[in-house]
Amino acid sequence: MGLREFFGRQRTPAAAASFPVASAVETERPPLTPAELADLEEAWVELRQVSQEAGVTSFRACTRDGSRWENNPESVRAMARMIKGTQKYTAEGPKDV
């Protein structure tokens, strides 16, 4: 069977039902405490600073569980680390492995 036949074939309804589609369900998080809000604001300051230094004007992100990453200090810091790491890698140039 060639690729054209493989991708062109049609699934029967029974075969399609055996591969259910998983959807992300948003998890409900409790409200943040004042200390957590301060930590979140500090994480956002770090992200803004790293983004500005790297020249990043916009980006998009999502989570696997459907929760909002913008309200999680760990996720915001992970974005800052990712931008910082990408900036460092591109500044060094490609490396031969």
JSON list of N, CA, C and O in Angstrom, two decimals, residues 1-10:
[
{"chain": "A", "resi": 1, "resn": "MET", "atom": "N", "xyz": [0.85, -1.17, 0.00]},
{"chain": "A", "resi": 1, "resn": "MET", "atom": "CA", "xyz": [0.00, 0.00, 0.00]},
{"chain": "A", "resi": 1, "resn": "MET", "atom": "C", "xyz": [0.90, 1.24, 0.00]},
{"chain": "A", "resi": 1, "resn": "MET", "atom": "O", "xyz": [1.77, 1.39, 0.84]},
{"chain": "A", "resi": 2, "resn": "GLY", "atom": "N", "xyz": [0.69, 2.13, -0.92]},
{"chain": "A", "resi": 2, "resn": "GLY", "atom": "CA", "xyz": [1.46, 3.36, -1.01]},
{"chain": "A", "resi": 2, "resn": "GLY", "atom": "C", "xyz": [0.89, 4.43, -0.09]},
{"chain": "A", "resi": 2, "resn": "GLY", "atom": "O", "xyz": [-0.19, 4.27, 0.50]},
{"chain": "A", "resi": 3, "resn": "LEU", "atom": "N", "xyz": [1.61, 5.53, 0.03]},
{"chain": "A", "resi": 3, "resn": "LEU", "atom": "CA", "xyz": [1.15, 6.63, 0.89]},
{"chain": "A", "resi": 3, "resn": "LEU", "atom": "C", "xyz": [-0.16, 7.22, 0.40]},
{"chain": "A", "resi": 3, "resn": "LEU", "atom": "O", "xyz": [-1.02, 7.57, 1.20]},
{"chain": "A", "resi": 4, "resn": "ARG", "atom": "N", "xyz": [-0.31, 7.32, -0.91]},
{"chain": "A", "resi": 4, "resn": "ARG", "atom": "CA", "xyz": [-1.54, 7.89, -1.44]},
{"chain": "A", "resi": 4, "resn": "ARG", "atom": "C", "xyz": [-2.75, 7.06, -1.03]},
{"chain": "A", "resi": 4, "resn": "ARG", "atom": "O", "xyz": [-3.77, 7.59, -0.62]},
{"chain": "A", "resi": 5, "resn": "GLU", "atom": "N", "xyz": [-2.62, 5.74, -1.11]},
{"chain": "A", "resi": 5, "resn": "GLU", "atom": "CA", "xyz": [-3.72, 4.87, -0.72]},
{"chain": "A", "resi": 5, "resn": "GLU", "atom": "C", "xyz": [-3.94, 4.92, 0.80]},
{"chain": "A", "resi": 5, "resn": "GLU", "atom": "O", "xyz": [-5.06, 4.88, 1.29]},
{"chain": "A", "resi": 6, "resn": "PHE", "atom": "N", "xyz": [-2.82, 4.97, 1.55]},
{"chain": "A", "resi": 6, "resn": "PHE", "atom": "CA", "xyz": [-2.93, 4.99, 3.00]},
{"chain": "A", "resi": 6, "resn": "PHE", "atom": "C", "xyz": [-3.69, 6.23, 3.48]},
{"chain": "A", "resi": 6, "resn": "PHE", "atom": "O", "xyz": [-4.59, 6.14, 4.30]},
{"chain": "A", "resi": 7, "resn": "PHE", "atom": "N", "xyz": [-3.31, 7.41, 2.96]},
{"chain": "A", "resi": 7, "resn": "PHE", "atom": "CA", "xyz": [-3.96, 8.63, 3.41]},
{"chain": "A", "resi": 7, "resn": "PHE", "atom": "C", "xyz": [-5.31, 8.86, 2.74]},
{"chain": "A", "resi": 7, "resn": "PHE", "atom": "O", "xyz": [-6.14, 9.59, 3.25]},
{"chain": "A", "resi": 8, "resn": "GLY", "atom": "N", "xyz": [-5.53, 8.25, 1.61]},
{"chain": "A", "resi": 8, "resn": "GLY", "atom": "CA", "xyz": [-6.78, 8.45, 0.90]},
{"chain": "A", "resi": 8, "resn": "GLY", "atom": "C", "xyz": [-7.88, 7.53, 1.35]},
{"chain": "A", "resi": 8, "resn": "GLY", "atom": "O", "xyz": [-9.05, 7.75, 1.04]},
{"chain": "A", "resi": 9, "resn": "ARG", "atom": "N", "xyz": [-7.56, 6.48, 2.09]},
{"chain": "A", "resi": 9, "resn": "ARG", "atom": "CA", "xyz": [-8.59, 5.54, 2.50]},
{"chain": "A", "resi": 9, "resn": "ARG", "atom": "C", "xyz": [-9.51, 6.16, 3.53]},
{"chain": "A", "resi": 9, "resn": "ARG", "atom": "O", "xyz": [-9.13, 7.04, 4.28]},
{"chain": "A", "resi": 10, "resn": "GLN", "atom": "N", "xyz": [-10.71, 5.68, 3.58]},
{"chain": "A", "resi": 10, "resn": "GLN", "atom": "CA", "xyz": [-11.72, 6.20, 4.49]},
{"chain": "A", "resi": 10, "resn": "GLN", "atom": "C", "xyz": [-11.90, 5.24, 5.65]},
{"chain": "A", "resi": 10, "resn": "GLN", "atom": "O", "xyz": [-11.90, 4.03, 5.47]}
]
